[in-house]
PDB file of C-alpha atoms in Angstrom:
ATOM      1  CA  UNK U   1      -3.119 -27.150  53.272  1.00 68.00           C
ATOM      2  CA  UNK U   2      -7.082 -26.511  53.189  1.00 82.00           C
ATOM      3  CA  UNK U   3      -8.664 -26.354  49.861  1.00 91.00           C
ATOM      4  CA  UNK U   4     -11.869 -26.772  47.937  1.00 95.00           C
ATOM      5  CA  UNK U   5     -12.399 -29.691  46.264  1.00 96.00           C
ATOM      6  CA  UNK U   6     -14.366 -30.511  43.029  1.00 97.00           C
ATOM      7  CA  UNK U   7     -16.025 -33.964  41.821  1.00 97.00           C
ATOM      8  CA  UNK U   8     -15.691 -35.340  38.937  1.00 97.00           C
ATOM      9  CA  UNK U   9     -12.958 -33.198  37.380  1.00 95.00           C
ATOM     10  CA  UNK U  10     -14.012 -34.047  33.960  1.00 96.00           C
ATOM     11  CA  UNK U  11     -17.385 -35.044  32.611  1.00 97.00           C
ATOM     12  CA  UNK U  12     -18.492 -35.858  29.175  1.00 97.00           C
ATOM     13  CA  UNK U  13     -22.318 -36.746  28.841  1.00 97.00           C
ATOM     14  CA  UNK U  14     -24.912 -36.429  25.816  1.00 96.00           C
ATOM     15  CA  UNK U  15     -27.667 -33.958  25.356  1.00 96.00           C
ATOM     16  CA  UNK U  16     -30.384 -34.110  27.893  1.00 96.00           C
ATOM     17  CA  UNK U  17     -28.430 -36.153  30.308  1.00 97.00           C
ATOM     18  CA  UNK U  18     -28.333 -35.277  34.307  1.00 97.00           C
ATOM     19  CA  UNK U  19     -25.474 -33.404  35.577  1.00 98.00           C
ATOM     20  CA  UNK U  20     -24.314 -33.011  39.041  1.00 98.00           C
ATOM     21  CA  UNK U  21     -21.505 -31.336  40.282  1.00 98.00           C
ATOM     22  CA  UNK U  22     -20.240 -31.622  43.511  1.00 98.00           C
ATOM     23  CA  UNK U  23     -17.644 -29.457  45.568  1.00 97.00           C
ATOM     24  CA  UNK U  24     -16.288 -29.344  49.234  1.00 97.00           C
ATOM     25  CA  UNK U  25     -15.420 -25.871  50.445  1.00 96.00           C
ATOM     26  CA  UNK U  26     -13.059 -25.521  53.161  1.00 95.00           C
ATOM     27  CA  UNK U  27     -13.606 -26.177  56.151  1.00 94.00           C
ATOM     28  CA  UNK U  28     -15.040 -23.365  58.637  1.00 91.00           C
ATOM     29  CA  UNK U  29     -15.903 -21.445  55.246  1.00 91.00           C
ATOM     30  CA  UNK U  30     -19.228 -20.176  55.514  1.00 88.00           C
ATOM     31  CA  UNK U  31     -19.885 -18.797  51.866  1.00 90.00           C
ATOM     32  CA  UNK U  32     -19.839 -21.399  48.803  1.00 93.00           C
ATOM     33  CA  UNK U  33     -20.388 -19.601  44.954  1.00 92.00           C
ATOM     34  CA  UNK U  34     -20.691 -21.148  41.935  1.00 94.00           C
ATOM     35  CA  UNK U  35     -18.773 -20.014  38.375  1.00 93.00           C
ATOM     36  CA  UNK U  36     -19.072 -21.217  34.805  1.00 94.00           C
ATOM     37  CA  UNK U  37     -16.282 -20.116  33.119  1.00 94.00           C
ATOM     38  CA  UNK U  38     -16.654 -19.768  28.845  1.00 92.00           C
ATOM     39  CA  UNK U  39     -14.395 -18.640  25.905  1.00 86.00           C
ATOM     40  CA  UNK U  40     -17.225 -16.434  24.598  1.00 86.00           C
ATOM     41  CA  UNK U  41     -18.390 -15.515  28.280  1.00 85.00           C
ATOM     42  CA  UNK U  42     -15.454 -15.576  30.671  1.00 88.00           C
ATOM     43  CA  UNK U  43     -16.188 -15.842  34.544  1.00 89.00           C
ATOM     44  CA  UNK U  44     -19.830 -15.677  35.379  1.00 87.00           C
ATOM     45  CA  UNK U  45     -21.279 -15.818  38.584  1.00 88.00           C
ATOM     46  CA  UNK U  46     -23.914 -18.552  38.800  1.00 91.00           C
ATOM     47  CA  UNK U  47     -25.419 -19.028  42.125  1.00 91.00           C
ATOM     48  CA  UNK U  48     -23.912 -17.773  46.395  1.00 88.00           C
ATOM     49  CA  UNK U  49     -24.966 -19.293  49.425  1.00 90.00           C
ATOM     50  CA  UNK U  50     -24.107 -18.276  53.046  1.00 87.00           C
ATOM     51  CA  UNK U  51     -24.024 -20.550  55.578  1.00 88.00           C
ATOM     52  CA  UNK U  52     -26.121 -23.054  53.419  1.00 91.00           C
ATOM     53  CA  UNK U  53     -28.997 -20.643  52.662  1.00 88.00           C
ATOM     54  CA  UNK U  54     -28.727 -19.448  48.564  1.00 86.00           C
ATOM     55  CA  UNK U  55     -29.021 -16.047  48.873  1.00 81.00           C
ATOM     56  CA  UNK U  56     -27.796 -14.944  45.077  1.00 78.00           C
ATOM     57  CA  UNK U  57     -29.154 -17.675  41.786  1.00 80.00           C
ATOM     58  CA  UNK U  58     -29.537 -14.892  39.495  1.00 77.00           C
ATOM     59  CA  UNK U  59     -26.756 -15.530  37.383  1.00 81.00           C
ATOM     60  CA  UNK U  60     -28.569 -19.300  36.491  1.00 87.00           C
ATOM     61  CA  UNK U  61     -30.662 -20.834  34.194  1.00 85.00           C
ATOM     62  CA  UNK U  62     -33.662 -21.735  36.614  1.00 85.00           C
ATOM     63  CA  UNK U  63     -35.558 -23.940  34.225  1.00 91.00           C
ATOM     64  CA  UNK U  64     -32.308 -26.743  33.770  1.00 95.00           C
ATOM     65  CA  UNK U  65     -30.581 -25.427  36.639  1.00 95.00           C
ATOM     66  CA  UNK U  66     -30.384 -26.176  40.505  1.00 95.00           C
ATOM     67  CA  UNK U  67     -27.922 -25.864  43.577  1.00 95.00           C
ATOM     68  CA  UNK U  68     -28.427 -26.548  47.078  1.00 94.00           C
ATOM     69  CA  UNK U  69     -26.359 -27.096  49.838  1.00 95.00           C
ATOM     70  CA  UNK U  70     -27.471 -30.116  51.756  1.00 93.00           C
ATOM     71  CA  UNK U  71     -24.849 -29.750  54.334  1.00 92.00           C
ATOM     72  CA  UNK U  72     -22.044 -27.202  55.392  1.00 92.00           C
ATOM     73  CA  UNK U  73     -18.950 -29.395  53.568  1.00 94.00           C
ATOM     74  CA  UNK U  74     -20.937 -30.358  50.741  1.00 96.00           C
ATOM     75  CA  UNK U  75     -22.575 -27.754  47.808  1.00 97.00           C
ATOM     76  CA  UNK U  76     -23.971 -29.522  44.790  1.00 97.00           C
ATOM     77  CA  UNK U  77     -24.884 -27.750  41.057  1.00 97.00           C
ATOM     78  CA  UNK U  78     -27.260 -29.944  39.114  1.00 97.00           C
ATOM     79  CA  UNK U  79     -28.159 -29.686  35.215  1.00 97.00           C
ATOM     80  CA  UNK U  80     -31.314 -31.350  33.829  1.00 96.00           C
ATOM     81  CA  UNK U  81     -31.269 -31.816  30.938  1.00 96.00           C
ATOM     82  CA  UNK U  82     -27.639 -30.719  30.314  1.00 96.00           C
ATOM     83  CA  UNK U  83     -27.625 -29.195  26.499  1.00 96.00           C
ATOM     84  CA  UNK U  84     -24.226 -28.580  24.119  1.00 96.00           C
ATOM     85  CA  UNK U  85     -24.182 -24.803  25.720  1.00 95.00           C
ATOM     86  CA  UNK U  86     -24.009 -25.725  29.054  1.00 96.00           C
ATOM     87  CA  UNK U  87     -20.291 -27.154  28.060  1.00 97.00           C
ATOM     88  CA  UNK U  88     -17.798 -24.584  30.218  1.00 96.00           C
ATOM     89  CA  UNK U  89     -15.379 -25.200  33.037  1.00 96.00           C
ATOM     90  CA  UNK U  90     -17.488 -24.904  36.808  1.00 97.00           C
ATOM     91  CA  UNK U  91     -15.513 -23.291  39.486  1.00 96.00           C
ATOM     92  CA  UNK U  92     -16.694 -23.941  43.153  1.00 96.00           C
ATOM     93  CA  UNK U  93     -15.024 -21.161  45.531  1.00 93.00           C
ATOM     94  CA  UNK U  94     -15.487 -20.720  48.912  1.00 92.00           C
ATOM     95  CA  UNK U  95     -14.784 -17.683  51.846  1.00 88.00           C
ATOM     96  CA  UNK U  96     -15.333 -16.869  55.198  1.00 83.00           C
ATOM     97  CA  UNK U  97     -17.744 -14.139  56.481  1.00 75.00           C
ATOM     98  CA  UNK U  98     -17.195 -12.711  59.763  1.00 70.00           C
ATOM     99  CA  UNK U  99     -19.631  -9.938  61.188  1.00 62.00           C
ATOM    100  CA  UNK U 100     -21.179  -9.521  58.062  1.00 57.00           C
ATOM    101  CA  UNK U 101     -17.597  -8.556  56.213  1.00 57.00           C
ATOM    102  CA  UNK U 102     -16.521 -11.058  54.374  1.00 57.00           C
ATOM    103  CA  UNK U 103     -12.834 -11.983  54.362  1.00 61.00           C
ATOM    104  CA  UNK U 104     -10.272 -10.425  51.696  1.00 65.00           C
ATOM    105  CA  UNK U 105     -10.775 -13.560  48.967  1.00 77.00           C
ATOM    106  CA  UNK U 106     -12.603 -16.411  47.808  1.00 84.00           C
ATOM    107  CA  UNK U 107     -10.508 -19.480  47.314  1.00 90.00           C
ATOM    108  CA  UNK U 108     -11.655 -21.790  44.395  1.00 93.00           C
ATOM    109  CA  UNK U 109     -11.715 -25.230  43.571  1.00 94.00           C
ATOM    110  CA  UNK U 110     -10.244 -27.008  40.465  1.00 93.00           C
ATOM    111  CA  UNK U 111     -13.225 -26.834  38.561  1.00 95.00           C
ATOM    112  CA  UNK U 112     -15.328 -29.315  36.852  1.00 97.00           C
ATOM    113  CA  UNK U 113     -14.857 -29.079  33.027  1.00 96.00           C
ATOM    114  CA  UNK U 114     -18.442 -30.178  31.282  1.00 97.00           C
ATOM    115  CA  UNK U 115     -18.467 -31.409  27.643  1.00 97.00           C
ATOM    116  CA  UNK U 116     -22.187 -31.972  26.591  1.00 97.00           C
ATOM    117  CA  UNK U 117     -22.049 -33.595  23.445  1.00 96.00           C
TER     118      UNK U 117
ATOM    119  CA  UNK L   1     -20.065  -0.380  30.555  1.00 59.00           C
ATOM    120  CA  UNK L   2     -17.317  -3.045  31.702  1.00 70.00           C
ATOM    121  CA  UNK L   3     -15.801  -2.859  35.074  1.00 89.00           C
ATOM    122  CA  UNK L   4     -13.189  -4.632  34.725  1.00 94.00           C
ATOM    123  CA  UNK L   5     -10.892  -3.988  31.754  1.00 96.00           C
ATOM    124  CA  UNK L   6      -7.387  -5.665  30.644  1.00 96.00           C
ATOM    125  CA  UNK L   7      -6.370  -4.500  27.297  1.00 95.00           C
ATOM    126  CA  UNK L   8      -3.754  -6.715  26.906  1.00 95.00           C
ATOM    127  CA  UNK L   9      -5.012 -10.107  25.654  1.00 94.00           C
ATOM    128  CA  UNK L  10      -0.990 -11.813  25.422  1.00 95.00           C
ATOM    129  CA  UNK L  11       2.099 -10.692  27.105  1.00 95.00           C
ATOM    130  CA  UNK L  12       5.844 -12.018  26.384  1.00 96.00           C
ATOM    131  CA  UNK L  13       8.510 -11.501  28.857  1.00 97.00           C
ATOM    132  CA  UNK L  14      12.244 -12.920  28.913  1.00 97.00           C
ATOM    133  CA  UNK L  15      12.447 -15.068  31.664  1.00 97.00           C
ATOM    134  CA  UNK L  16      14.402 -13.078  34.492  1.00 96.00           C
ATOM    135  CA  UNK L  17      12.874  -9.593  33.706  1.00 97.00           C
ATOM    136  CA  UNK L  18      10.086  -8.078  35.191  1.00 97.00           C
ATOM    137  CA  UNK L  19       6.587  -7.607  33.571  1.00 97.00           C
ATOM    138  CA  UNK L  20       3.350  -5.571  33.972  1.00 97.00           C
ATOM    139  CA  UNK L  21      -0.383  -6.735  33.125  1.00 98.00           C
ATOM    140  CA  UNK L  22      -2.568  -3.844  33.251  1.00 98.00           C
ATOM    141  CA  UNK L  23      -6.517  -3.553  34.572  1.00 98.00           C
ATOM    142  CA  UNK L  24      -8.444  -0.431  34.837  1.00 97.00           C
ATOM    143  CA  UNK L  25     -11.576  -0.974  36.851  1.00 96.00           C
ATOM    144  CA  UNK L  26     -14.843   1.230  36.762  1.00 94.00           C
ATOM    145  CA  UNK L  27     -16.625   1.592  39.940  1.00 90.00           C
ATOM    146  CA  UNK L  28     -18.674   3.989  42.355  1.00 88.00           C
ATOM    147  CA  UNK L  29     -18.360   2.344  44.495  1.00 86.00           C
ATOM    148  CA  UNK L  30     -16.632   4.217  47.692  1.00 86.00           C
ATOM    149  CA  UNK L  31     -15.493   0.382  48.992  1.00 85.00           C
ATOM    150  CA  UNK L  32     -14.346  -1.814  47.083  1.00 88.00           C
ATOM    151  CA  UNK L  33     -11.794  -4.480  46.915  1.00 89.00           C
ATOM    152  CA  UNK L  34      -9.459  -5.509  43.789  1.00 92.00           C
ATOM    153  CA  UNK L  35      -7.724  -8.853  43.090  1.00 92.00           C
ATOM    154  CA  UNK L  36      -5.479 -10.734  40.922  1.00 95.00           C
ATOM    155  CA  UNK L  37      -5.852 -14.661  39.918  1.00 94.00           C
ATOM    156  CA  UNK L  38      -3.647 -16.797  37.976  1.00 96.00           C
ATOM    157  CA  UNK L  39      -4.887 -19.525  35.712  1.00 94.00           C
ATOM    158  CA  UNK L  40      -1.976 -22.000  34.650  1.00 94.00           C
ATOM    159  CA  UNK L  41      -3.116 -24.106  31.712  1.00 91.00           C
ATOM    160  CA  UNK L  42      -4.208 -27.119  34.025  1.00 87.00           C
ATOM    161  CA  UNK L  43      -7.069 -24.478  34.609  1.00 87.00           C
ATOM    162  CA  UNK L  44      -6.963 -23.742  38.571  1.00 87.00           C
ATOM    163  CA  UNK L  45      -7.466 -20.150  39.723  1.00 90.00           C
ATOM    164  CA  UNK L  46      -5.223 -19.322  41.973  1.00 91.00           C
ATOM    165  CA  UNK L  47      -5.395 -16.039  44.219  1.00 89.00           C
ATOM    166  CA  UNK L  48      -1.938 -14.252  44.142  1.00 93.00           C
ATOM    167  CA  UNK L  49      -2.565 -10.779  45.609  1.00 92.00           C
ATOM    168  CA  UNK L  50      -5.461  -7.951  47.460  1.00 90.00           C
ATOM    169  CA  UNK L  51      -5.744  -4.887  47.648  1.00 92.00           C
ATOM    170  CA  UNK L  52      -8.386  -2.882  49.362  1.00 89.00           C
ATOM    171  CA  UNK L  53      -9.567   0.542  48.191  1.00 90.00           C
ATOM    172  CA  UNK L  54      -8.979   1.899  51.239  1.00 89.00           C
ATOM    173  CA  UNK L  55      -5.083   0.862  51.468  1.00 88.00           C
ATOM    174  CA  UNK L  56      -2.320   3.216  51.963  1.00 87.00           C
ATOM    175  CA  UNK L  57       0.172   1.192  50.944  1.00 91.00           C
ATOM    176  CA  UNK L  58       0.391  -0.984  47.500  1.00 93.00           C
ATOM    177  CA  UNK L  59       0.084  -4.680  48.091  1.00 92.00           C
ATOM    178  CA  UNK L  60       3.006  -7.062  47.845  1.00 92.00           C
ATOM    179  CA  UNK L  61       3.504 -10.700  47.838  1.00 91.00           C
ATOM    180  CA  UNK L  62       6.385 -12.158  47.079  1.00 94.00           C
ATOM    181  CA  UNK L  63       7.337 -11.448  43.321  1.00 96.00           C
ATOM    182  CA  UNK L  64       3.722 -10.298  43.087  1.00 96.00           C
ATOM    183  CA  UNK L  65       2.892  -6.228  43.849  1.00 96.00           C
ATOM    184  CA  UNK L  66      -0.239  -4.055  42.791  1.00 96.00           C
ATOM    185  CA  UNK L  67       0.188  -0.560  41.715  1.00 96.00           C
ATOM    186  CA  UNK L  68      -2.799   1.122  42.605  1.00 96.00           C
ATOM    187  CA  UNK L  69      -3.487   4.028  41.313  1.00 96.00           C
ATOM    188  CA  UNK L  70      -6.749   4.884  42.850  1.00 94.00           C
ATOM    189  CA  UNK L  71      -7.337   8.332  40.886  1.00 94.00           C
ATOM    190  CA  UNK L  72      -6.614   6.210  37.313  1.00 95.00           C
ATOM    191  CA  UNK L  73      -8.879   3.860  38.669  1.00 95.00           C
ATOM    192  CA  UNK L  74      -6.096   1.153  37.581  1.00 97.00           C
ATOM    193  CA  UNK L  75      -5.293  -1.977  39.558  1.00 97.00           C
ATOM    194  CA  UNK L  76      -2.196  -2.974  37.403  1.00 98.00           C
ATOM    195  CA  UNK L  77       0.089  -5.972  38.531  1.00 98.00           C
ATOM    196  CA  UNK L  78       3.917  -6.742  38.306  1.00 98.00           C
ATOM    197  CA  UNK L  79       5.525  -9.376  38.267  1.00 97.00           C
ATOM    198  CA  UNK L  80       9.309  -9.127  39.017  1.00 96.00           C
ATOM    199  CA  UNK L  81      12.291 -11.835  38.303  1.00 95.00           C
ATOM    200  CA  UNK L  82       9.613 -13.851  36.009  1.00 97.00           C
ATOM    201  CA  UNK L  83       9.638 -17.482  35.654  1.00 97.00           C
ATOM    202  CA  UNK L  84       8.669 -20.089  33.360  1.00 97.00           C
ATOM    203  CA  UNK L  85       6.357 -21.030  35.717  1.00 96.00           C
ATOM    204  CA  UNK L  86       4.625 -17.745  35.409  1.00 97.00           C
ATOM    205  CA  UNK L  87       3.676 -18.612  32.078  1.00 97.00           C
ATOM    206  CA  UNK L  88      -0.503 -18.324  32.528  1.00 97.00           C
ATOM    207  CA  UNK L  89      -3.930 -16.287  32.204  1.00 97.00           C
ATOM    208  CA  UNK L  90      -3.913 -13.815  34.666  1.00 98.00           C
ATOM    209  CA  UNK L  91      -7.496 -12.540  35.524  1.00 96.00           C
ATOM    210  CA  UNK L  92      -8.205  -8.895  37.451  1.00 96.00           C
ATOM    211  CA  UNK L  93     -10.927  -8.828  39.477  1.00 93.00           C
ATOM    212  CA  UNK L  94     -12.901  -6.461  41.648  1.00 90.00           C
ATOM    213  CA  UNK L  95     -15.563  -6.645  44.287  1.00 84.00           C
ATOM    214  CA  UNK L  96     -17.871  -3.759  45.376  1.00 82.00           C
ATOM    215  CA  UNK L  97     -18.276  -3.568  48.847  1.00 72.00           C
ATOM    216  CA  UNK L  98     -21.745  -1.638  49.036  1.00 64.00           C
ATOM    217  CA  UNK L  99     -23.456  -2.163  46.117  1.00 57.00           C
ATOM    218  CA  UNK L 100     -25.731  -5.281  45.420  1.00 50.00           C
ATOM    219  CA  UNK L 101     -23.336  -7.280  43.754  1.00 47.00           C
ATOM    220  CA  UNK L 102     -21.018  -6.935  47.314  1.00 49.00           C
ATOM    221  CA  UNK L 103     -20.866 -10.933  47.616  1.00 59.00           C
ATOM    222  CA  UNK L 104     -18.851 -11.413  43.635  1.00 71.00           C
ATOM    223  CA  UNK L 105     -16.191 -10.831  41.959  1.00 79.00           C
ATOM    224  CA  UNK L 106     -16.273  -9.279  38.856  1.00 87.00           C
ATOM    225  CA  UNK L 107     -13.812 -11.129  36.604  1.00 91.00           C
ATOM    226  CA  UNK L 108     -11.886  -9.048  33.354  1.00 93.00           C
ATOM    227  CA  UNK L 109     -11.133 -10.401  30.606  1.00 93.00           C
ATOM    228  CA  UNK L 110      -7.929 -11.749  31.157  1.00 95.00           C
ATOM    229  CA  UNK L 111      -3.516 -11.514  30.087  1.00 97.00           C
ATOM    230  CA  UNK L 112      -2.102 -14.822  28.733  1.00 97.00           C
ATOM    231  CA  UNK L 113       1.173 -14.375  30.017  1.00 97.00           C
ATOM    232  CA  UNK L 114       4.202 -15.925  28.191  1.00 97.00           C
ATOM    233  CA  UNK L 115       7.663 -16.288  29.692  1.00 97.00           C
ATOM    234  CA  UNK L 116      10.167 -17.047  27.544  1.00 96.00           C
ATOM    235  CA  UNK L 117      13.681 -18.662  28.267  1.00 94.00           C
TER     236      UNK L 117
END
């Protein structure tokens, strides 16, 4: 039963603290996105990368914010320096494009849920 | 203007009966694809059911089915024989095939479902 994994589950840190965030899309997926999820601000679409290359950040904060991909089974989301609004729930998904259609759904990961204190 | 709307921010349903969330969508778009996720309170998204805009037929999946009604621009979803276990947020989503946001989904609002015994 494939799925997308998410590291750590739960993180607490203090104000101005380094976050990173790490997920595992499924295997053979070639698409990884990133989504913060808020009370005030629902889903939100942070950053997209296809076949490792980000082709979508728009969505993110560049001056705190970074993601990469630094291999195909491993997309990371870093935060420095993390402040009290950054505090949300992170949702890693993953899909598979073929021929430049990508495939009916992305599948998502557990999330990460952030507390910056 | 939103794209995605659900006007119905709680639901209650006797266990057993059946149960409809609404979502109109705004959009376009000629191509586009709609979708339905379930949060449970542990806070996963799970994907329950797709429907394309091009589809003849109204999805199904089990206990899940979309009526689309492509004309009311509404993507609503029903739930039949419900469970406790349905007992969740359900989120409508849409992506837009041609248009520059083709590679997200576009979450509403969300329906905190409550089944009750």
């Amino acid at each position: 039963d494939a799925r997308v994994t998410q590291t750590p589950r739960h993180k607490v840190t203090e104000m101005g603290q380094e976050v990173t965030m790490r997920c595992q899309p499924i295997l053979g997926h070639n698409t990884v996105f990133w989504y913060r999820q808020t009370m005030m601000q629902g889903l939100e679409l942070l950053a997209y990368f296809r076949n490792r290359a980000p082709l979508d950040d728009s969505g993110m904060p560049k001056d705190r914010f970074s993601a990469e991909m630094p291999d195909a089974t491993l997309a990371t989301l870093k935060i420095q320096p993390s402040e009290p609004r950054d505090s949300a729930v992170y949702f890693c998904a993953s899909g598979l494009v073929i021929g430049g259609r990508m495939g009916e759904t992305q599948y998502f990961g557990p999330g990460t849920r952030l507390l910056v204190l | 203007a939103q794209k995605i709307t659900q006007t119905q921010p709680g639901m209650f349903v006797q266990e057993k009966e059946a149960v409809t969330l609404d979502c109109t969508y705004d959009t376009s778009d000629p191509s586009y694809g709609l979708f339905w996720y379930k949060q449970p309170s542990s806070g996963e998204m799970i994907f329950l059911i797709y429907q394309g805009s091009y589809d003849q037929q109204n999805a199904t999946e089990g206990r899940y089915s979309l009526n689309f009604q492509k004309a009311r621009k509404s993507a609503n979803l029903v739930i039949s024989a419900s469970q406790l276990g349905d007992s969740a947020m359900y989120f409508c989503a849409m992506r837009e095939m041609l248009s520059g946001s083709a590679r997200q989904l576009t979450f509403g609002s969300g329906t905190q479902l409550t089944v009750l015994p």
